[in-house]
Coordinates of C-alpha atoms in Angstrom, one line a residue:
Chain A
M1 CA -0.1 0.1 0.1
H2 CA 2.9 2.3 0.1
S3 CA 3.3 3.0 -3.7
L4 CA 1.6 5.6 -5.8
E5 CA -0.1 3.3 -8.0
S6 CA -2.3 2.0 -5.2
Y7 CA -3.5 5.4 -4.5
L8 CA -4.3 6.4 -8.3
Y9 CA -6.2 3.2 -8.7
V10 CA -8.3 4.2 -5.4
S11 CA -8.7 7.4 -6.9
A12 CA -9.9 6.2 -10.1
I13 CA -12.2 3.8 -8.4
L14 CA -13.6 6.5 -6.5
F15 CA -13.9 9.0 -9.5
A16 CA -15.7 6.0 -11.8
L17 CA -18.2 5.6 -8.8
G18 CA -18.8 9.3 -8.4
L19 CA -19.4 9.3 -12.2
Y20 CA -21.9 6.7 -11.8
A21 CA -23.8 8.0 -8.9
V22 CA -24.2 11.1 -11.1
V23 CA -25.6 9.8 -13.9
T24 CA -27.5 7.1 -12.6
R25 CA -29.2 8.4 -9.5
R26 CA -32.5 10.2 -9.6
N27 CA -32.4 11.6 -5.7
G28 CA -30.8 15.2 -5.6
I29 CA -28.8 14.6 -2.5
A30 CA -27.2 11.2 -4.1
V31 CA -26.3 13.3 -7.2
L32 CA -24.6 15.7 -5.1
M33 CA -22.9 12.6 -3.2
G34 CA -21.5 11.7 -6.6
V35 CA -20.0 15.1 -7.4
E36 CA -18.3 15.0 -3.8
L37 CA -17.0 11.4 -4.7
I38 CA -15.6 13.2 -7.8
L39 CA -13.9 15.9 -5.9
N40 CA -12.5 13.7 -3.2
S41 CA -11.1 11.3 -5.8
A42 CA -9.1 14.5 -7.2
N43 CA -8.3 15.3 -3.9
L44 CA -6.6 11.9 -3.2
N45 CA -4.9 12.4 -6.2
F46 CA -3.2 15.5 -5.5
L47 CA -2.0 14.5 -2.1
A48 CA -0.7 10.9 -3.6
F49 CA 1.0 13.0 -5.8
A50 CA 2.5 15.6 -3.2
R51 CA 3.4 12.6 -1.2
F52 CA 5.2 10.6 -3.6
G53 CA 6.1 13.4 -6.0
G54 CA 8.7 14.9 -3.7
V55 CA 8.6 17.6 -1.4
N56 CA 6.2 20.0 -3.1
L57 CA 3.7 21.5 -0.8
A58 CA 1.4 22.5 -3.7
G59 CA -0.9 19.5 -3.9
H60 CA -1.3 19.7 0.0
I61 CA -2.4 23.3 -0.5
F62 CA -4.8 22.7 -3.5
A63 CA -6.6 19.8 -1.4
L64 CA -7.1 22.1 1.4
F65 CA -8.7 24.5 -0.9
V66 CA -10.9 22.0 -2.8
I67 CA -12.2 20.9 0.7
I68 CA -13.1 24.1 1.7
M69 CA -14.6 24.9 -1.9
A70 CA -16.4 21.4 -1.4
A71 CA -17.7 22.7 1.9
A72 CA -19.0 25.7 0.3
E73 CA -20.4 24.1 -2.4
A74 CA -22.3 21.7 -0.5
A75 CA -24.0 24.2 1.8
V76 CA -25.2 26.2 -1.3
A77 CA -26.6 23.0 -2.9
L78 CA -28.2 21.5 -0.1
A79 CA -29.9 25.1 0.5
I80 CA -31.1 24.9 -3.1
V81 CA -32.1 21.3 -2.4
I82 CA -34.1 22.2 0.4
N83 CA -35.8 25.0 -1.3
I84 CA -36.6 22.9 -4.0
Y85 CA -38.4 20.3 -1.5
K86 CA -40.4 23.0 -0.3
N87 CA -42.1 24.1 -3.3
Y88 CA -42.2 20.4 -5.1
Q89 CA -42.3 17.8 -2.1
S90 CA -39.7 16.0 -4.1
I91 CA -36.2 16.0 -4.7
N92 CA -36.3 13.3 -7.7
V93 CA -34.5 15.3 -10.1
D94 CA -36.6 13.7 -13.0
E95 CA -39.8 15.4 -11.4
I96 CA -38.3 18.8 -11.1
S97 CA -38.6 19.7 -15.2
A98 CA -41.4 22.2 -15.2
L99 CA -39.0 23.9 -18.0
R100 CA -38.4 22.6 -21.8
Q101 CA -42.5 21.8 -22.1
Chain B
M1 CA 6.5 39.9 -7.0
S2 CA 6.2 39.3 -3.1
N3 CA 2.9 39.3 -1.6
L4 CA 3.4 43.1 -0.1
H5 CA 4.5 44.8 -3.3
S6 CA 1.6 42.8 -5.6
L7 CA -1.0 44.7 -3.0
S8 CA -0.1 48.1 -4.9
H9 CA -1.2 46.9 -7.8
Y10 CA -4.3 44.8 -6.4
W11 CA -6.3 48.0 -5.8
P12 CA -9.2 47.1 -8.3
E13 CA -9.6 43.7 -6.6
L14 CA -9.3 45.5 -2.8
I15 CA -11.7 48.3 -3.7
L16 CA -14.4 45.3 -4.7
T17 CA -14.2 43.4 -1.6
A18 CA -14.4 46.6 0.5
T19 CA -17.5 47.3 -1.8
I20 CA -19.1 43.7 -1.0
L21 CA -18.5 44.0 2.1
I22 CA -20.3 47.8 2.9
G23 CA -23.1 46.3 0.3
I24 CA -23.4 43.7 3.1
I25 CA -23.7 46.0 6.1
A26 CA -25.3 48.7 4.2
D27 CA -28.1 46.3 3.2
L28 CA -28.6 45.5 7.0
F29 CA -29.7 48.9 7.6
Y30 CA -32.3 49.2 4.8
K31 CA -35.8 48.3 5.2
P32 CA -36.8 45.1 3.0
K33 CA -38.8 47.2 0.6
D34 CA -35.7 49.6 0.5
S35 CA -33.4 47.0 -0.2
G36 CA -33.1 47.7 -3.8
K37 CA -30.9 50.7 -2.5
T38 CA -27.8 48.5 -1.9
M39 CA -27.4 48.8 -5.8
Y40 CA -26.1 52.4 -5.3
W41 CA -23.2 51.4 -3.1
I42 CA -22.4 48.2 -5.6
F43 CA -22.5 50.8 -8.4
G44 CA -20.2 53.2 -6.6
G45 CA -17.7 50.3 -6.0
L46 CA -17.6 49.4 -9.6
A47 CA -16.9 52.7 -10.9
L48 CA -14.3 52.9 -8.4
T49 CA -12.8 49.9 -9.6
A50 CA -12.9 50.7 -13.1
F51 CA -11.2 54.0 -12.2
A52 CA -8.5 51.9 -10.4
V53 CA -7.9 49.3 -13.5
K54 CA -7.6 52.3 -15.3
L55 CA -5.0 54.2 -13.4
L56 CA -2.9 50.9 -13.1
S57 CA -3.0 50.3 -16.6
D58 CA -0.1 52.8 -16.8
S59 CA 2.1 50.5 -14.9
P60 CA 4.3 47.7 -16.5
A61 CA 2.8 44.2 -16.8
A62 CA 3.7 41.9 -13.5
I63 CA 3.4 38.6 -11.9
L64 CA 1.5 39.1 -8.6
F65 CA 1.3 37.1 -5.2
M66 CA 4.4 34.7 -6.2
G67 CA 3.1 33.7 -9.6
T68 CA -0.5 33.5 -8.8
L69 CA -2.1 36.1 -10.7
A70 CA -1.3 38.2 -14.0
H71 CA -1.1 41.7 -14.0
D72 CA -1.0 42.3 -17.6
P73 CA -3.3 44.5 -20.5
F74 CA -5.2 41.3 -21.2
A75 CA -6.7 41.0 -17.8
W76 CA -7.3 44.7 -18.0
F77 CA -9.5 44.7 -21.2
F78 CA -11.4 41.7 -19.5
K79 CA -11.8 43.4 -16.4
M80 CA -13.3 46.7 -17.9
L81 CA -15.5 44.4 -20.2
I82 CA -16.8 42.6 -16.9
V83 CA -17.4 46.0 -14.7
L84 CA -19.0 47.3 -18.2
G85 CA -21.1 44.5 -18.2
T86 CA -22.2 44.6 -14.6
V87 CA -22.9 47.8 -14.2
I88 CA -25.7 47.7 -17.4
V89 CA -27.1 44.7 -15.8
L90 CA -27.2 46.3 -12.4
L91 CA -29.3 49.1 -14.3
M92 CA -31.3 46.3 -15.6
S93 CA -32.0 44.4 -12.4
G94 CA -33.5 47.9 -10.8
K95 CA -36.0 47.8 -13.3
S96 CA -36.8 44.0 -13.1
S97 CA -40.4 43.3 -12.3
E98 CA -39.4 39.4 -11.5
L99 CA -37.2 41.2 -8.5
K100 CA -39.7 43.7 -7.5
N101 CA -41.1 42.0 -4.7
Q102 CA -38.0 40.6 -3.2
S103 CA -35.6 41.6 -1.0
V104 CA -32.7 42.7 -3.3
G105 CA -30.2 43.5 -1.0
E106 CA -28.2 40.0 -1.3
Y107 CA -28.6 40.2 -5.1
Y108 CA -26.4 43.0 -5.7
V109 CA -24.1 41.5 -3.1
L110 CA -23.8 38.4 -4.9
I111 CA -23.2 40.3 -8.3
G112 CA -20.7 41.9 -6.5
I113 CA -18.7 38.6 -5.4
M114 CA -18.7 37.4 -8.8
V115 CA -17.1 40.1 -10.6
F116 CA -14.4 39.8 -8.1
G117 CA -14.5 35.8 -8.8
M118 CA -14.4 36.7 -12.6
F119 CA -11.6 39.4 -12.2
L120 CA -9.4 36.2 -10.4
M121 CA -10.6 34.1 -13.5
V122 CA -9.3 36.4 -16.3
S123 CA -5.9 37.0 -14.5
S124 CA -4.8 33.6 -12.6
I125 CA -2.0 31.9 -13.8
D126 CA -1.9 29.1 -11.3
M127 CA -4.1 26.1 -11.4
I128 CA -5.0 26.6 -7.4
M129 CA -6.5 30.2 -8.4
V130 CA -8.2 29.1 -11.7
Y131 CA -9.9 26.2 -9.3
L132 CA -10.8 28.8 -6.8
A133 CA -11.9 31.6 -9.3
I134 CA -14.1 29.6 -11.4
E135 CA -15.8 27.9 -8.3
I136 CA -16.4 31.8 -6.8
V137 CA -18.1 32.5 -9.8
S138 CA -20.3 29.3 -10.2
L139 CA -21.0 29.4 -6.6
M140 CA -22.5 32.8 -6.9
S141 CA -24.2 32.2 -10.3
F142 CA -26.2 29.0 -8.6
I143 CA -27.6 31.4 -6.0
L144 CA -28.4 33.9 -8.5
A145 CA -30.1 31.8 -10.8
G146 CA -32.3 30.4 -8.0
Y147 CA -33.2 34.2 -6.5
L148 CA -37.0 33.8 -6.9
K149 CA -37.3 31.4 -4.4
N150 CA -40.9 30.7 -4.6
D151 CA -40.9 30.8 -8.6
K152 CA -40.6 26.8 -9.7
S153 CA -38.7 27.4 -12.8
S154 CA -36.3 29.3 -11.2
N155 CA -35.7 26.6 -8.4
E156 CA -35.4 24.1 -11.3
A157 CA -32.6 26.1 -12.8
S158 CA -30.6 26.6 -9.9
L159 CA -30.7 22.8 -9.1
K160 CA -29.4 21.8 -12.4
Y161 CA -27.0 24.7 -12.5
V162 CA -25.8 23.2 -9.2
I163 CA -25.9 19.7 -10.3
Y164 CA -23.9 20.5 -13.7
G165 CA -21.8 22.9 -12.4
G166 CA -20.3 20.5 -9.6
F167 CA -20.1 17.8 -11.8
S168 CA -18.2 19.7 -14.4
S169 CA -15.8 21.5 -12.0
G170 CA -15.3 17.9 -10.4
I171 CA -13.8 16.7 -13.8
M172 CA -12.3 19.2 -14.4
L173 CA -10.3 19.4 -11.3
Y174 CA -9.3 15.4 -11.9
G175 CA -7.8 16.5 -15.0
F176 CA -6.0 19.1 -12.8
S177 CA -4.7 16.5 -10.4
I178 CA -3.8 14.4 -13.6
L179 CA -1.5 17.4 -14.6
F180 CA 0.0 18.1 -11.3
G181 CA 1.0 14.4 -11.1
L182 CA 2.6 14.8 -14.8
T183 CA 4.4 17.9 -13.8
G184 CA 4.8 18.5 -10.4
T185 CA 3.8 22.0 -10.5
T186 CA 0.4 24.0 -10.5
K187 CA 2.1 27.2 -12.1
L188 CA 0.6 27.1 -15.6
Y189 CA 3.7 28.7 -17.1
E190 CA 6.0 25.9 -15.8
I191 CA 3.5 23.0 -16.9
G192 CA 3.8 23.9 -20.3
P193 CA 7.7 23.4 -20.3
A194 CA 7.6 20.5 -17.7
L195 CA 5.3 18.9 -20.4
A196 CA 7.6 19.2 -23.2
T197 CA 10.1 17.0 -21.5
L198 CA 8.0 14.0 -21.0
D199 CA 8.3 11.1 -23.4
G200 CA 5.7 9.7 -25.6
T201 CA 4.3 7.2 -22.7
A202 CA 2.5 10.2 -21.1
N203 CA 0.5 11.1 -24.3
F204 CA -2.6 9.2 -23.1
A205 CA -2.4 10.8 -19.7
I206 CA -1.7 14.5 -21.1
M207 CA -5.0 13.7 -23.4
I208 CA -6.9 12.6 -20.6
S209 CA -6.2 15.5 -18.5
A210 CA -6.7 17.9 -21.4
I211 CA -10.4 16.8 -22.4
F212 CA -11.1 16.8 -18.5
I213 CA -9.9 20.3 -18.3
L214 CA -11.6 21.0 -21.4
A215 CA -15.1 19.9 -19.7
G216 CA -15.0 22.3 -17.1
F217 CA -13.7 25.3 -19.4
G218 CA -16.4 24.4 -22.1
Y219 CA -19.2 24.3 -19.5
K220 CA -18.4 27.8 -18.4
I221 CA -18.6 29.0 -22.1
S222 CA -21.5 26.5 -22.6
A223 CA -19.8 24.9 -25.7
V224 CA -21.1 21.7 -27.0
P225 CA -21.1 19.0 -25.9
F226 CA -20.9 20.6 -22.2
H227 CA -23.8 22.9 -22.7
F228 CA -26.8 20.8 -21.3
W229 CA -27.4 23.3 -18.4
T230 CA -27.6 26.4 -20.5
P231 CA -31.1 26.1 -22.2
D232 CA -32.9 25.3 -18.6
V233 CA -30.7 27.6 -16.6
Y234 CA -31.1 30.6 -19.1
E235 CA -35.1 30.0 -19.1
G236 CA -35.5 29.7 -15.4
S237 CA -33.3 32.0 -13.8
P238 CA -34.7 35.7 -13.4
T239 CA -34.2 37.6 -16.8
P240 CA -31.4 40.0 -15.7
V241 CA -29.4 37.1 -14.3
T242 CA -29.8 35.2 -17.5
A243 CA -28.4 38.2 -19.3
Y244 CA -25.5 38.7 -16.9
L245 CA -24.8 34.8 -17.4
S246 CA -24.7 34.9 -21.2
V247 CA -22.2 37.6 -21.1
A248 CA -19.9 38.2 -18.1
P249 CA -18.9 34.8 -17.2
K250 CA -18.7 33.5 -20.8
A251 CA -16.3 36.6 -21.5
A252 CA -14.1 35.8 -18.6
G253 CA -14.5 31.8 -19.4
F254 CA -12.8 32.9 -22.9
A255 CA -10.2 34.7 -21.1
L256 CA -9.5 31.6 -19.0
L257 CA -9.4 29.4 -22.0
I258 CA -6.8 31.5 -23.9
R259 CA -4.8 31.8 -21.3
F260 CA -4.7 28.7 -19.9
F261 CA -4.1 26.6 -23.3
S262 CA -1.7 29.1 -24.7
A263 CA 0.2 28.8 -21.6
V264 CA -0.3 24.9 -20.8
F265 CA -0.4 23.5 -24.2
G266 CA 1.3 25.6 -26.0
T267 CA 4.7 27.4 -25.2
G268 CA 3.0 30.5 -24.2
E269 CA 5.5 33.4 -24.5
N270 CA 4.9 34.0 -28.3
V271 CA 1.2 34.6 -28.0
A272 CA 1.4 38.5 -29.0
A273 CA 4.0 37.9 -31.6
G274 CA 1.8 35.6 -33.6
I275 CA 1.2 32.1 -33.9
I276 CA 1.2 29.9 -30.3
P277 CA 3.0 26.8 -31.0
V278 CA 1.7 23.6 -29.6
S279 CA 3.9 21.7 -27.6
S280 CA 1.5 18.5 -27.1
A281 CA 0.7 15.7 -29.0
L282 CA -2.6 16.8 -29.4
P283 CA -4.4 17.8 -32.7
W284 CA -5.7 21.0 -30.8
P285 CA -6.4 23.2 -34.1
Q286 CA -8.9 20.3 -34.8
I287 CA -10.5 19.8 -31.4
L288 CA -11.2 23.5 -31.2
A289 CA -12.4 23.7 -34.6
I290 CA -14.7 20.7 -34.2
L291 CA -16.2 22.0 -31.1
A292 CA -17.0 25.4 -32.7
V293 CA -18.6 23.8 -35.4
M294 CA -20.9 21.6 -33.1
T295 CA -21.6 24.4 -30.5
M296 CA -22.6 26.6 -33.4
T297 CA -24.4 24.2 -35.5
L298 CA -26.3 22.7 -32.5
G299 CA -27.3 26.4 -31.0
N300 CA -28.8 27.4 -34.2
L301 CA -30.9 24.2 -35.3
V302 CA -32.3 24.3 -31.9
A303 CA -33.0 27.7 -31.6
I304 CA -35.3 27.5 -34.7
Q305 CA -37.6 25.2 -32.8
Q306 CA -38.0 27.3 -29.9
E307 CA -41.4 28.9 -29.0
S308 CA -40.2 31.1 -25.9
V309 CA -38.0 34.1 -27.0
K310 CA -35.9 33.8 -24.0
R311 CA -35.1 30.0 -25.0
M312 CA -34.7 31.0 -28.1
L313 CA -31.9 33.5 -27.0
A314 CA -30.3 30.8 -24.4
Y315 CA -30.0 28.4 -27.7
S316 CA -28.5 31.9 -29.6
S317 CA -26.3 32.2 -26.8
I318 CA -25.0 28.9 -27.1
A319 CA -24.4 29.4 -30.9
H320 CA -22.5 32.7 -30.4
A321 CA -19.9 30.6 -28.2
G322 CA -19.6 28.8 -31.3
Y323 CA -18.6 31.7 -33.2
M324 CA -16.2 32.9 -30.8
L325 CA -14.6 29.7 -30.7
M326 CA -13.9 29.9 -34.3
G327 CA -11.1 32.3 -33.3
L328 CA -9.0 29.8 -31.0
P329 CA -7.9 26.9 -33.6
M330 CA -5.7 28.8 -35.5
L331 CA -3.9 29.5 -32.1
S332 CA -3.1 33.1 -33.7
A333 CA -3.0 36.7 -32.5
D334 CA -5.4 37.9 -34.8
G335 CA -7.9 34.7 -33.8
I336 CA -7.6 35.9 -29.9
S337 CA -8.2 39.5 -31.0
A338 CA -11.1 38.7 -33.1
V339 CA -12.7 36.6 -30.2
M340 CA -11.9 39.8 -28.0
V341 CA -13.5 42.2 -30.6
Y342 CA -16.3 40.0 -30.7
L343 CA -16.9 39.7 -26.7
V344 CA -17.1 43.5 -26.8
M345 CA -19.9 43.6 -29.8
Y346 CA -21.7 40.6 -28.3
L347 CA -21.9 42.2 -24.8
F348 CA -23.9 45.2 -26.1
M349 CA -26.2 43.1 -28.5
N350 CA -27.1 40.1 -26.4
L351 CA -28.0 42.6 -23.1
G352 CA -29.9 44.6 -25.5
A353 CA -32.1 41.8 -26.6
F354 CA -32.2 40.2 -23.1
F355 CA -33.3 43.7 -21.8
I356 CA -36.2 43.8 -24.4
V357 CA -37.2 40.0 -24.0
M358 CA -37.5 41.4 -19.5
V359 CA -39.6 44.6 -20.7
V360 CA -42.0 42.5 -22.7
Q361 CA -42.2 40.1 -19.9
A362 CA -43.1 42.8 -17.5
K363 CA -45.5 44.1 -19.7
M364 CA -46.9 40.8 -21.4
G365 CA -46.5 38.5 -18.4
G366 CA -44.7 36.0 -20.9
D367 CA -41.7 35.7 -23.3
S368 CA -43.6 33.6 -26.0
F369 CA -43.2 34.7 -29.5
S370 CA -47.0 35.6 -29.5
D371 CA -46.1 38.0 -26.7
F372 CA -44.1 40.3 -29.0
S373 CA -47.1 40.4 -31.5
G374 CA -47.6 44.2 -32.9
L375 CA -44.8 45.3 -30.1
G376 CA -42.8 47.4 -32.8
W377 CA -46.4 49.6 -33.5
E378 CA -47.3 49.8 -30.0
M379 CA -43.7 50.7 -28.6
P380 CA -41.9 51.7 -31.5
L381 CA -38.6 52.4 -29.5
L382 CA -38.6 48.7 -28.3
G383 CA -39.4 47.7 -31.9
V384 CA -36.6 49.4 -33.5
A385 CA -34.0 48.7 -30.8
M386 CA -34.9 44.9 -30.9
T387 CA -34.8 44.7 -34.8
L388 CA -31.5 46.4 -34.5
F389 CA -30.6 43.7 -31.9
M390 CA -31.8 40.8 -33.8
F391 CA -29.9 42.3 -37.1
S392 CA -26.5 42.8 -34.7
L393 CA -26.9 39.1 -33.5
T394 CA -27.5 37.7 -37.3
G395 CA -24.3 39.9 -38.3
I396 CA -25.9 42.2 -40.9
P397 CA -24.1 45.3 -41.7
P398 CA -23.8 48.1 -40.5
T399 CA -24.4 46.7 -37.1
A400 CA -21.8 45.8 -34.3
G401 CA -22.4 41.9 -34.8
F402 CA -21.1 42.1 -38.2
I403 CA -18.0 44.0 -37.4
G404 CA -17.3 41.0 -34.8
K405 CA -18.1 38.3 -37.5
Y406 CA -16.1 40.2 -39.8
Y407 CA -12.7 40.1 -37.6
L408 CA -13.5 36.2 -37.0
F409 CA -13.9 35.3 -40.5
A410 CA -10.9 37.2 -41.4
A411 CA -8.9 35.8 -38.7
V412 CA -10.0 32.1 -39.7
I413 CA -9.5 33.0 -43.4
Q414 CA -6.0 34.0 -43.1
A415 CA -4.8 31.1 -41.3
G416 CA -4.6 29.4 -44.9
P417 CA -6.8 26.6 -46.6
S418 CA -6.8 24.1 -44.6
F419 CA -9.4 26.2 -42.0
Y420 CA -11.8 27.6 -45.2
W421 CA -14.2 24.7 -44.2
L422 CA -14.5 26.2 -40.8
A423 CA -15.3 29.6 -42.2
F424 CA -18.1 28.2 -44.5
A425 CA -19.5 26.2 -41.8
G426 CA -19.7 29.5 -39.9
A427 CA -21.4 31.5 -43.0
V428 CA -24.0 28.5 -43.2
N429 CA -24.8 29.0 -39.7
S430 CA -25.3 32.6 -39.8
V431 CA -28.0 32.0 -42.5
I432 CA -29.5 29.7 -40.3
S433 CA -29.4 32.3 -37.5
L434 CA -31.1 34.7 -39.7
Y435 CA -34.4 32.7 -39.6
Y436 CA -35.1 32.9 -36.0
Y437 CA -34.0 36.4 -35.5
I438 CA -36.4 37.6 -38.1
R439 CA -38.9 35.7 -36.8
V440 CA -38.7 38.1 -33.9
I441 CA -39.1 41.1 -35.8
R442 CA -41.9 39.5 -38.3
Q443 CA -44.1 38.9 -35.2
M444 CA -43.3 42.8 -33.9
Y445 CA -44.4 44.2 -37.2
L446 CA -46.5 41.7 -39.3
E447 CA -48.2 39.8 -36.7
G448 CA -51.4 40.7 -34.2
E449 CA -53.3 43.7 -34.2
R450 CA -51.5 47.2 -35.3
S451 CA -51.9 49.3 -32.2
E452 CA -53.4 53.2 -32.4
T453 CA -51.7 54.6 -29.4
I454 CA -48.1 54.6 -28.9
Q455 CA -46.7 53.6 -25.8
V456 CA -43.7 55.5 -24.4
P457 CA -41.6 53.5 -22.0
A458 CA -40.6 54.5 -18.2
F459 CA -37.1 57.0 -18.7
M460 CA -34.6 54.8 -17.2
T461 CA -36.2 52.0 -19.8
S462 CA -35.5 54.2 -22.9
L463 CA -32.3 55.1 -21.3
I464 CA -30.9 51.6 -21.0
I465 CA -32.5 50.7 -24.4
L466 CA -30.4 53.6 -25.9
V467 CA -27.3 53.0 -24.0
L468 CA -27.3 49.4 -25.3
A469 CA -28.1 50.1 -28.6
I470 CA -26.5 53.2 -29.9
P471 CA -22.9 51.4 -29.6
T472 CA -24.7 48.5 -31.5
L473 CA -25.3 50.7 -34.2
V474 CA -22.4 53.0 -33.8
F475 CA -19.5 50.2 -33.4
G476 CA -20.9 49.1 -36.8
V477 CA -20.0 51.9 -38.7
Y478 CA -17.1 53.2 -36.4
W479 CA -15.2 50.3 -34.8
A480 CA -11.7 51.6 -34.7
P481 CA -11.5 52.3 -31.0
I482 CA -12.4 49.3 -30.4
A483 CA -9.6 47.3 -32.7
D484 CA -7.1 49.8 -31.1
W485 CA -8.1 48.9 -27.3
V486 CA -7.9 45.3 -28.3
S487 CA -4.6 45.4 -30.2
S488 CA -3.0 47.2 -27.3
S489 CA -4.6 44.6 -24.8
M490 CA -2.9 41.8 -26.7
V491 CA 0.2 41.6 -24.2
F492 CA 0.6 38.7 -21.8
A493 CA 2.7 38.9 -18.5
I494 CA 4.9 35.6 -18.7
P495 CA 7.1 34.9 -15.7
S496 CA 10.5 34.4 -16.0
M497 CA 11.7 31.0 -15.1

């Protein structure tokens, strides 16, 4: 478990799972969880590359910023989903289609 | 430049930050029904910001904050353009009937934050800063799209926006992480040379990361096939927000695209001199050209079928992103300056078209083609202005849109016979677009009852229409100032290595 490759494999699997969740899930929250998985797979990449690639701190810094942005994005996204639930009584992304008559 | 020295070149952003904070605090002191007054604070702050950008443009180009931000004429150009677009959108928002019954203090503050994000977007030369800037702009646009909390289509717009937006920035981030892994740096101008030293085995990884990153940028400028969010978000958002999203973030997205790809996948320093050499193994000209043709063709073909003028303009803005992408495949300074000229022209005509839609929505309660019936006779100013904007969006002389298209096509044709097909595709698309733009004019003058009385719009409404219509006409005849401005802005700050 102490090689760069193993981390990259885990992150690729996370990325694929996130992609799968975004494409197949119909529940708004589950789609957002898929997005979080994608962000975290990228984070894992940054950290693995920074750890194994030398003394470069940029990867760690990048990961920190991504965590902060992901938190901000989750806050905004959940607020939007709550508002959707108030108006539609549903968070199924297929049912929310007033547009495109 | 060190952090402390950089601050002296960072006045516009500092003023913006102060403006945003003042806006938030000022909003607390207003009664909900007066919250629209927050606009004046943001308005004043933006004027000061523009002034600061102008003052700083005498100073030489520099790299700020240890190589994260570029302070150069290219960034100043886009900053001015963004402030100009924002000021016009602020005026439009003040007249919006959709926002009238809302507490709008935060609305103006959010627009202020978005301007800050776009300032970072147009000047960032570090992947961390690129990501942060894109996310700042995206988060603010999610909230703005859903600003009408009780309106179902606004809700839907923000949900779709947040899902597609989060998704595409996640994909882009994964691309960044691969690029970081290959090169060990986040600085754009160090990535290019580092990529050049890699041998052929890395080509596959470079390609994957480039395509992932293109997905993120393509989303920002709504290029096909990353455009899915555009029609629904544009239709559901409050109209001033739609107008804003179709102009300012798109301009910032193009700035970022040009800077990123010329730094990372070209060698960067020759941008101003002419051709950008491509160092990677990817066929960039072909990829970008195909992207451009797909974007404009899909935008135009679907726009024809729309019954709502607002949604038609959403697809038309996709088509215009395609026209602008036409300037990039040649990877030449001519192409880039053509895109910049087009963005200036596009700002006026597109904001104008959306503003007329907004006025019609307030008057008729809808934005379908039938709501425009007889408008030309009833409100002559609106009719004439809309006709002008539609002609300009099609690219008929003597309007600004024609000059923009002229620059784009000239840049494509100058690049040689291998790009003639691109110019041909662009010309065919312009003809297709004529159909649905003319349809608006036909509806305004030939359909519906011819009204006997003439309605004069309110003073502010007429003023905004004139502010947008006069440049659309004047720049079609006398565009030398724009051309000069653009050619003096083609200077990029390149860090010394």
